[in-house]
Structures are given as C-alpha cells and as structure tokens.
Amino acid sequence: MTVALPEQATRKYDLGFARWVRDNVNGGAKMSMCMQCGMCSGSCPIGTEMDQGPRKLFMMIRAGMKDEVFNSSTIWNCTSCYNCTVRCPRGVPVTYIIQDLAAKAVEFGYVKKVENARFAKAFWWSAKTFGRTDERLMTAKYYFSFGLVEGMKRGLANLKIAIGMVRTKRMHIGMPHKIKDTKGLQAILAKAAEIDARESKGGA
Amino acid sequence: MSDTKKFTYYPGCSSLGSGAHLDRSIRAIAPKLGVELEELEDWNCCGASVGHIEGGQLANTSLSGRNLAHAQQQGPQDIVTGCAACYLNTHGAAEKIKSDVKLRENVNEALGAAGLKYDEDRRVRHVCEVIVNEVGLDKVREAVTNPLDGLKVAGYVGCQTVRPFAETEGGGEYDTFDDPQFLDDFIEACGAEAVEYDVKTACCGGSVSVMKPEKTLHLIKKILDAAVEADADVIATPCPLCQTNVEMYQDAINKKFGTDFNIPVVFYSQIMAVAFGMDGKKDAALDQNIIKATKLEAAAK
Ligand code: SF4
Ligand code: SF4
Ligand code: SF4
Ligand code: SF4
C-alpha cells in the first residue's frame, strides 16, 4: 500500500504529482535527473504500441497529469527490455519506474479491464497458492477472466500451441507443481503486505 | 574432473513447463564443463515481470528473499540460473537488498514469518556468465567431440540475459548490452557457424507477447526475417521466454503477414549437448522442440 495520491494538477507548475512519484515509485527518486533527451523513447522497441514514449510520460509526470499517466498504454506495453535503462545518459532507471507505475495504477483503481492487470492477478494467484507459476492454470485463469465466451475463444485460438506443448512435454497434465512449504511462503507474503501497510501509514 | 565448481542451481518455473528443454540440457552439459549443480531447496517462483503488480514490491522482493535465504542455508556457493527473468529478478533483488538496509530489514521481517533469514550477500549468476567467466571457452572447445560442421546458427541473445546487468560489476562484466559476443562464441566453439545477425538483442515482446501477441508479432517477425535472410538453419537463444515466443508464434505470424516461417529455435545448451557427443533426446532434449531442429537432430549421436 502506498501513500495516497495528490489531486490532479489544475494549475501550471504543480509539482505535487512529481513529488509523489519521487517518494513512492520504485526508482522515482532518480526521475529528477531526466533531461528529456529522448534516448529512452528512441531505443524503445514498442513505441508504436504506446500512447507516448517514456520521455513524454516523464514530462507528463512533471506537468502533474496524474490521470493521463495512469491511463496511458505506455505502462502496459513496456516489455521490460531494459534498452532505455542501460542507455539513459542520466542513469534514470526508466524500466523500474514504468513497471512500478503499472503497479500503482492497479493499486489506485485506474485499471481493471486492462489485460496486464488480469494477467498479473492470475500470475500472483498461482505464485501465492502453489509457490510456483503453473503456466497452464495461470493462462486458463487469465483467459476466463474475460468471461466464459471470450475465455473459450482465447483458449481455442491457442489450442494448437497448447497441443504442441503437451506433445513435447512442455505442458503437463495433472496436479499443479507445488513447493513443499506453501504455508511458510504464504506467511512471508502476508507479513510483507502487513509491513507495506504499516510503512505507508507511518510515512516511512 | 579435478577442478569442479559447485553452484546452487535455481531452475525457475519455466523449467517445469515451456522451458523444460533448457533445464534438461543445462543439467546435461554442466558436468562436461566442470560445473556441479545442486538444486536450490524448495525454490519458489521469482515473481517474473508482473509479481509486483498484484503482490506489491515488498512481497515480490520477498519471493526472491525466500530463495536467497534457502541458498544461504544450503552452503557458501554462488547461485546460478539459466532463466533470463529469474536471473533478472533474483540478481536484482540480491543487489537491492545489499545496498538498502531498510529493505533488508523489511525482507527479513517477512522471512521471519517462516523462520527464515537472509543476512549475507549471495552472488546470483547466469549460466552464460558462468560459462564465460568461470568455465572459459577453451574448456567448451575441449568438451566438443562432435563438431557441428556446416550448421548455420543465428545467435539470438534477447534482452534480459544481458540487460541490465551484463556490463555491471555485480553481473560479472561478461559482455556488452548491445553487441554481446558470448553466444556467437559458444556456437563457434561447437564447430558451427554463427551467421551475421544484427537483431541479436532485439526484443521479442517478452510477457507482452504472452498476454497480447497482436501487439508484438511484428517484433518477432523481425527476428525471424533476419534469420532467414542470413540463411540460418536454426535460431539459438539462452532465454526460455524468447525460445517459446519465437517458436510458437510462427504460425500466427504466417497467418497475419502471409509468410511461411518454419525455422527451429533451440537453446545454446542443446547445441552444446549435441556437440559434446551427448544423446539428442535424453541430454539435448531435442524432442521438446515443437519445430523440429532436423539438422541438429541428424548431427546428434
Ligand atoms: S533517456 Fe533518460 S534523460 Fe533521456 S529522456 Fe529518457 S529518462 Fe530522460
Ligand atoms: S524497457 Fe520498456 S520502455 Fe524501456 S525501452 Fe524497453 S519496452 Fe521501452
Ligand atoms: S521468471 Fe518465470 S520461470 Fe523464472 S521463476 Fe519466475 S515465473 Fe518462474
Ligand atoms: S528477448 Fe524477449 S523474452 Fe527474452 S528477455 Fe527480451 S523480451 Fe524477454
């Protein structure tokens, strides 16, 4: 859990949101180093599928455009290729910032229907329940999060792939893979969530 | 072998599914390279690229924390993994915990709920980095008994095997971000030809390709186009997600772009197993490739 968001900026030069990002987003403290050179956006393999590249997204953060930032497809189509991060001349951890903005968008209720949010839910469910990712169950959960009909459609579209995977023993049939100490793992994750809640309240 | 080096081996979830052939071939070639792999006790998922979204940063880091704590219990040896994403997450978490006292405190408080602790700094390494820095190419060449003469291989490195850690001190400074040589070196050490392949660190779309392939098929197409243009018999990669993405979407790409790709995508470790004279199925796991690598199969003992 994170410190509550500031209001959307209504006047020019409102740094409320930029400050919030600095203090609450993973890597955000380094964002002030950004000099808007565009190296990140120029290196991005998937800019065509983004509302704006990382450079512009960072500019929007400075401009206090909170809603536009959290609704941007940029944070959902980043592939985590780390081109931007290794090339940024100012040492801004661009990928980490974008990844965490995505998490914050979910936390603050901006996106419910986005594919990634559904996928992340299905993934975490598997990791938490079994301690391991069961690609098969996770995918099924993801597909059916779209509803029964859409789920069948997505499943069928990939049926050939799934059959190939089963045939080559890259997808198993049977019980999910599980770690031995699922209880211990769940206790760790519950504790971590508790610490997060405590720290955001105490303003650590 | 006299100078065997021991590692705690973290196979990652893909080893139980789509990347089973990476795991199998790594375990097969390791002894030939003087590497002993002892599996990490009760290892769990690393959180991949999405764990933080639903679970939060601390819970996600604690996933790696639990693995690190188990490694600490298991002995002083470094951790090694063959999965790019597991490497990225586990190495990244270890580095962060090392430099952030508060994070270490919080992770340990969480680990305490299961009676675990992580109070040292463990090196987390990638199999490829270990082959470059510990094993050395000479030893790879020495292990080759079945040189793959005439096999043309496009070495596709992908992103996360080299980014963002390959040029860092913690990452062993084993290669460069943009133009890494290690994969071509492995291929040539096996007696095969590494074709000119300038898209070697282009991105396959990663997990976005899994969720929404319609947005990334054009990226994978570039990787395939360049391989065909270079007249490669096979694409080789170190990353389990790249292998799956580039292999399984060829049908969809053919449908969308009217192409006729049908090019096998294998792991460098499968190529090594064949070149080391090992069994094509049992060791090289070539039976687990959906698009059959026929030339490599023919070369296998
Ligand atoms: S590359 Fe770095 S400095 Fe340049 S625009 Fe991107 S984040 Fe800013
Ligand atoms: S990490 Fe994300 S934002 Fe950065 S270059 Fe890659 S896809 Fe673009
Ligand atoms: S990256 Fe993938 S394979 Fe590796 S542990 Fe995480 S989920 Fe499992
Ligand atoms: S090439 Fe693809 S799967 Fe491999 S690391 Fe990059 S995005 Fe991930």
Short mmCIF file of C-alpha atoms in Angstrom, two decimals, chain A residues 54-171:
data_model
loop_
_atom_site.label_atom_id
_atom_site.label_comp_id
_atom_site.label_asym_id
_atom_site.label_seq_id
_atom_site.Cartn_x
_atom_site.Cartn_y
_atom_site.Cartn_z
CA PRO A 54 8.97 7.13 -21.67
CA ARG A 55 10.38 10.62 -22.25
CA LYS A 56 6.97 12.16 -22.77
CA LEU A 57 5.49 10.14 -19.93
CA PHE A 58 8.08 11.64 -17.60
CA MET A 59 7.26 15.12 -18.88
CA MET A 60 3.59 14.44 -18.11
CA ILE A 61 4.54 13.45 -14.58
CA ARG A 62 6.26 16.79 -14.16
CA ALA A 63 3.20 18.51 -15.54
CA GLY A 64 1.06 16.82 -12.89
CA MET A 65 -1.03 14.86 -15.41
CA LYS A 66 -1.78 12.07 -12.99
CA ASP A 67 -4.87 10.60 -14.68
CA GLU A 68 -3.31 10.63 -18.14
CA VAL A 69 -0.18 8.92 -16.82
CA PHE A 70 -2.08 6.14 -15.10
CA ASN A 71 -4.39 5.64 -18.05
CA SER A 72 -1.53 5.56 -20.53
CA SER A 73 -0.95 2.39 -22.56
CA THR A 74 2.77 3.07 -22.16
CA ILE A 75 2.88 1.48 -18.73
CA TRP A 76 1.13 -1.65 -20.02
CA ASN A 77 3.02 -2.30 -23.22
CA CYS A 78 6.54 -1.98 -21.86
CA THR A 79 8.23 -5.34 -22.45
CA SER A 80 10.96 -4.81 -19.82
CA CYS A 81 13.70 -4.98 -22.45
CA TYR A 82 15.85 -2.51 -20.45
CA ASN A 83 17.15 -0.73 -23.55
CA CYS A 84 16.13 2.61 -22.10
CA THR A 85 17.63 1.89 -18.69
CA VAL A 86 21.08 0.91 -19.94
CA ARG A 87 21.21 3.76 -22.44
CA CYS A 88 19.87 6.68 -20.37
CA PRO A 89 22.76 9.14 -20.08
CA ARG A 90 21.44 10.35 -16.73
CA GLY A 91 21.16 6.98 -15.02
CA VAL A 92 17.38 7.06 -14.70
CA PRO A 93 16.07 3.52 -14.07
CA VAL A 94 13.34 4.03 -16.65
CA THR A 95 12.11 0.43 -16.70
CA TYR A 96 11.71 0.19 -12.93
CA ILE A 97 9.74 3.43 -12.86
CA ILE A 98 7.40 2.29 -15.61
CA GLN A 99 6.91 -1.13 -14.03
CA ASP A 100 6.04 0.38 -10.68
CA LEU A 101 3.70 2.97 -12.22
CA ALA A 102 1.77 -0.02 -13.57
CA ALA A 103 1.52 -1.49 -10.09
CA LYS A 104 0.36 1.85 -8.70
CA ALA A 105 -2.25 2.18 -11.44
CA VAL A 106 -3.75 -1.10 -10.25
CA GLU A 107 -3.47 -0.14 -6.60
CA PHE A 108 -5.32 3.14 -7.12
CA GLY A 109 -8.06 1.55 -9.18
CA TYR A 110 -7.26 3.12 -12.54
CA VAL A 111 -7.32 -0.10 -14.48
CA LYS A 112 -9.47 -3.10 -14.01
CA LYS A 113 -10.03 -4.25 -17.53
CA VAL A 114 -6.50 -3.99 -18.90
CA GLU A 115 -5.11 -7.39 -19.94
CA ASN A 116 -1.96 -6.97 -17.89
CA ALA A 117 -3.87 -6.40 -14.67
CA ARG A 118 -5.83 -9.62 -15.24
CA PHE A 119 -2.67 -11.46 -16.14
CA ALA A 120 -0.89 -10.16 -13.05
CA LYS A 121 -3.80 -11.31 -10.91
CA ALA A 122 -3.75 -14.81 -12.39
CA PHE A 123 0.02 -14.96 -12.05
CA TRP A 124 0.08 -13.88 -8.43
CA TRP A 125 -2.70 -16.31 -7.60
CA SER A 126 -0.56 -19.18 -8.88
CA ALA A 127 2.65 -17.94 -7.22
CA LYS A 128 0.89 -17.48 -3.89
CA THR A 129 -1.17 -20.66 -3.93
CA PHE A 130 1.46 -23.07 -5.23
CA GLY A 131 4.72 -21.16 -4.77
CA ARG A 132 5.32 -21.70 -8.47
CA THR A 133 3.84 -20.49 -11.69
CA ASP A 134 1.70 -23.12 -13.28
CA GLU A 135 1.69 -21.72 -16.82
CA ARG A 136 -1.32 -23.84 -17.70
CA LEU A 137 -3.64 -22.91 -14.83
CA MET A 138 -2.49 -19.31 -14.88
CA THR A 139 -3.25 -18.99 -18.58
CA ALA A 140 -6.68 -20.57 -18.12
CA LYS A 141 -7.46 -18.18 -15.27
CA TYR A 142 -6.28 -15.26 -17.38
CA TYR A 143 -8.38 -16.25 -20.40
CA PHE A 144 -11.51 -16.83 -18.37
CA SER A 145 -11.16 -13.53 -16.55
CA PHE A 146 -12.60 -12.10 -19.78
CA GLY A 147 -15.79 -14.14 -19.28
CA LEU A 148 -16.81 -17.57 -20.44
CA VAL A 149 -17.28 -16.92 -24.14
CA GLU A 150 -14.18 -14.76 -24.58
CA GLY A 151 -12.24 -17.26 -22.48
CA MET A 152 -13.21 -20.14 -24.77
CA LYS A 153 -12.33 -18.03 -27.79
CA ARG A 154 -8.87 -17.14 -26.50
CA GLY A 155 -8.30 -20.73 -25.43
CA LEU A 156 -9.30 -22.12 -28.80
CA ALA A 157 -7.16 -19.59 -30.66
CA ASN A 158 -4.17 -21.04 -28.86
CA LEU A 159 -5.29 -24.66 -28.87
CA LYS A 160 -2.74 -25.68 -31.47
CA ILE A 161 0.07 -24.18 -29.41
CA ALA A 162 -1.23 -25.90 -26.28
CA ILE A 163 -1.40 -29.27 -28.04
CA GLY A 164 2.17 -28.83 -29.29
CA MET A 165 3.29 -28.01 -25.77
CA VAL A 166 1.61 -31.06 -24.28
CA ARG A 167 3.01 -33.29 -27.01
CA THR A 168 6.57 -32.10 -26.37
CA LYS A 169 6.07 -32.38 -22.59
CA ARG A 170 6.35 -28.65 -22.05
CA MET A 171 2.90 -28.57 -20.54
#
